[in-house]
Coordinates of C-alpha atoms and ligand atoms in Angstrom, one line a residue:
M296 CA -3.6 -6.3 16.5
A297 CA -4.8 -4.4 13.6
K298 CA -6.4 -5.1 10.3
L299 CA -4.4 -3.7 7.4
P300 CA -5.7 -2.5 4.0
I301 CA -5.0 -4.8 1.1
L302 CA -3.6 -3.4 -2.2
E303 CA -5.5 -4.4 -5.3
F304 CA -4.4 -5.1 -8.9
P305 CA -3.2 -3.1 -10.9
D306 CA -1.7 -1.1 -8.1
E307 CA 2.0 -0.7 -9.0
R308 CA 3.1 -1.2 -5.4
L309 CA 2.2 -4.9 -5.8
R310 CA 5.2 -5.0 -8.3
T311 CA 7.8 -4.2 -5.6
K312 CA 10.4 -6.8 -4.8
A313 CA 10.5 -7.4 -1.0
V314 CA 13.8 -7.4 0.9
P315 CA 14.9 -10.0 3.5
V316 CA 14.1 -9.6 7.2
E317 CA 17.4 -9.1 9.1
T318 CA 16.2 -9.8 12.6
V319 CA 12.9 -11.2 13.7
D320 CA 12.1 -8.6 16.4
D321 CA 8.9 -7.4 18.0
E322 CA 8.2 -5.1 15.1
V323 CA 8.3 -8.1 12.7
R324 CA 6.1 -10.1 15.1
Q325 CA 3.6 -7.2 15.2
L326 CA 3.5 -7.3 11.4
V327 CA 2.9 -11.0 11.4
D328 CA 0.1 -10.7 13.9
D329 CA -1.6 -7.9 11.9
M330 CA -1.2 -9.9 8.7
L331 CA -2.8 -13.0 10.4
E332 CA -5.7 -10.8 11.5
T333 CA -6.1 -9.3 8.0
M334 CA -5.9 -12.7 6.3
Y335 CA -8.5 -14.4 8.6
D336 CA -10.8 -11.4 8.3
A337 CA -10.6 -11.5 4.5
R338 CA -11.0 -15.3 4.5
G339 CA -7.9 -15.9 2.6
I340 CA -5.6 -18.9 3.0
G341 CA -2.4 -16.8 2.6
L342 CA -1.2 -13.2 2.7
A343 CA 2.2 -11.8 1.7
A344 CA 3.5 -8.5 3.2
T345 CA 3.6 -7.0 -0.3
Q346 CA -0.2 -7.1 -0.3
V347 CA -0.3 -4.8 2.7
D348 CA 2.3 -2.5 1.3
V349 CA 5.2 -3.7 3.5
H350 CA 8.0 -4.8 1.2
R351 CA 9.8 -7.3 3.5
R352 CA 9.9 -11.1 3.0
V353 CA 7.1 -12.1 5.3
I354 CA 4.2 -14.4 4.6
V355 CA 1.3 -15.8 6.7
M356 CA -0.8 -18.8 5.7
D357 CA -3.5 -21.1 7.0
V358 CA -4.8 -23.8 4.7
S359 CA -6.7 -25.7 7.4
D360 CA -10.5 -26.0 7.2
E361 CA -10.8 -25.0 10.9
R362 CA -8.7 -21.9 10.3
S363 CA -6.7 -22.9 13.4
S364 CA -3.2 -23.7 11.9
P365 CA -1.4 -20.4 11.2
L366 CA 1.9 -20.8 9.4
V367 CA 4.5 -18.0 9.4
L368 CA 7.2 -17.8 6.7
I369 CA 9.9 -15.3 7.0
N370 CA 12.6 -15.2 4.3
P371 CA 11.1 -18.3 2.7
E372 CA 13.0 -20.3 0.1
F373 CA 11.5 -23.2 -1.8
T374 CA 12.7 -25.8 -4.3
P375 CA 10.3 -27.9 -6.4
I376 CA 10.6 -31.7 -5.6
G377 CA 10.5 -33.5 -8.9
D378 CA 9.1 -31.9 -12.1
E379 CA 5.5 -32.8 -11.8
R380 CA 3.2 -29.8 -12.3
E381 CA -0.5 -29.5 -11.5
P382 CA -3.1 -26.9 -12.4
L383 CA -5.2 -25.7 -9.4
Q384 CA -7.8 -22.9 -9.3
E385 CA -6.3 -19.9 -7.6
G386 CA -7.7 -16.7 -6.3
C387 CA -6.0 -13.7 -4.8
L388 CA -7.1 -11.2 -2.2
S389 CA -5.5 -8.5 -4.4
I390 CA -7.7 -9.6 -7.3
P391 CA -11.1 -10.1 -5.7
E392 CA -13.7 -12.3 -7.3
Y393 CA -11.5 -13.7 -10.1
Y394 CA -10.3 -17.3 -10.2
A395 CA -8.2 -19.2 -12.8
D396 CA -6.2 -22.4 -13.1
V397 CA -2.5 -21.9 -12.6
P398 CA 0.0 -24.8 -13.2
R399 CA 2.7 -25.0 -10.5
A400 CA 5.0 -27.5 -9.0
L401 CA 3.0 -30.2 -7.3
R402 CA 5.5 -30.7 -4.4
V403 CA 8.0 -28.3 -2.9
H404 CA 10.6 -28.3 -0.1
L405 CA 10.4 -25.1 2.0
K406 CA 12.9 -23.4 4.3
A407 CA 11.9 -20.4 6.3
L408 CA 12.1 -18.7 9.7
D409 CA 9.1 -18.9 12.1
R410 CA 7.6 -16.1 14.3
D411 CA 10.4 -16.6 16.8
G412 CA 13.1 -16.4 14.1
Q413 CA 13.8 -20.2 14.3
P414 CA 14.6 -21.9 11.0
Y415 CA 12.4 -24.8 9.9
E416 CA 11.9 -26.9 6.9
L417 CA 8.9 -28.7 5.5
E418 CA 7.7 -30.6 2.4
A419 CA 4.3 -29.5 1.0
D420 CA 2.1 -30.7 -1.8
G421 CA -1.4 -29.8 -3.2
L422 CA -3.0 -26.6 -2.0
L423 CA -0.2 -25.8 0.5
A424 CA 2.5 -26.2 -2.2
H425 CA 0.4 -23.9 -4.5
C426 CA -0.1 -21.4 -1.8
I427 CA 3.7 -21.2 -0.9
Q428 CA 4.5 -20.5 -4.6
H429 CA 1.6 -18.0 -5.0
E430 CA 2.8 -16.1 -1.8
H431 CA 6.5 -16.3 -2.8
D432 CA 5.6 -14.8 -6.2
H433 CA 4.0 -11.8 -4.3
L434 CA 7.4 -11.1 -2.6
E435 CA 8.9 -11.0 -6.2
G436 CA 6.2 -8.6 -7.4
I437 CA 4.5 -11.4 -9.5
L438 CA 0.7 -12.0 -9.6
F439 CA -1.0 -15.1 -10.8
V440 CA -2.7 -13.2 -13.7
D441 CA 0.9 -12.8 -15.1
Y442 CA 0.7 -16.5 -16.1
L443 CA -2.5 -16.0 -18.1
S444 CA -2.9 -15.0 -21.7
S445 CA -2.8 -11.2 -22.3
L446 CA -6.4 -11.5 -23.5
K447 CA -7.5 -12.9 -20.1
R448 CA -5.3 -10.5 -18.2
D449 CA -6.8 -7.6 -20.1
R450 CA -10.3 -8.8 -19.1
V451 CA -9.2 -8.9 -15.4
L452 CA -7.8 -5.4 -15.7
K453 CA -11.1 -4.1 -17.1
K454 CA -13.1 -5.9 -14.4
M455 CA -10.8 -4.4 -11.7
Q456 CA -11.0 -0.9 -13.2
K457 CA -14.8 -1.2 -13.1
R458 CA -14.7 -2.3 -9.5
H459 CA -12.5 0.6 -8.4
K460 CA -14.7 3.1 -10.2
M461 CA -17.8 1.6 -8.5
L462 CA -16.1 1.7 -5.1
Q463 CA -15.1 5.3 -5.7
D464 CA -18.5 6.4 -6.8
A465 CA -20.3 4.7 -3.9
Ligands
GNR250 O1 -7.1 -17.0 -0.5 C1 -6.3 -17.4 -1.4 N1 -6.6 -18.6 -2.0 C2 -5.7 -19.3 -2.8 C3 -6.2 -20.4 -3.5 C4 -5.3 -21.1 -4.4 C5 -4.0 -20.7 -4.5 C6 -3.5 -19.6 -3.8 C7 -4.4 -18.9 -2.9 S1 -3.7 -17.6 -2.0 C8 -5.2 -16.6 -1.8 C9 -4.9 -15.5 -0.8 C10 -3.9 -14.5 -1.4 O2 -4.1 -13.7 -2.2 N2 -2.6 -14.7 -1.1 O3 -1.7 -13.9 -1.6
NI251 NI1 -2.4 -13.4 -3.6

């Protein structure tokens, strides 16, 4: 296993649209395992391959308090159940130390392949539903700050530029 570097906003590579995985082979499983290690190390509840500069439709997640329930989503597709939406405070490993309320579908139906390439389906609500939508957005090149006002997004951009300058100077 290996920890992978995470791209940070406003890196243009985060805007790449990911392509479907054709076969879940050992190479894909290696990517999944590296992404899980990276996500746990960074203390995130989800990670999309886009964030580690691999532009394939692969997501890992773990919303459990014990950090003991890894979920693997390959070629995920979701549909909202009903039209109830709910704001929830989101963060992103590609936008460290910034949090904002994002309204999303409260419940979703998910179809995906697991680490063995087996199809599965599940229904999610609350945090898991938000996380599925947040990660799916990454595969489309969308970040949660895209849903904020341009004023707020501009503030995030300045904050990130300051952070990158600081990290560079250190
Ligand atoms: O760690 C994360 N927390 C989070 C909180 C609310 C909604 C979505 C997320 S995902 C985020 C990790 C991440 O950046 N995944 O892409
Ligand atoms: Ni994210």
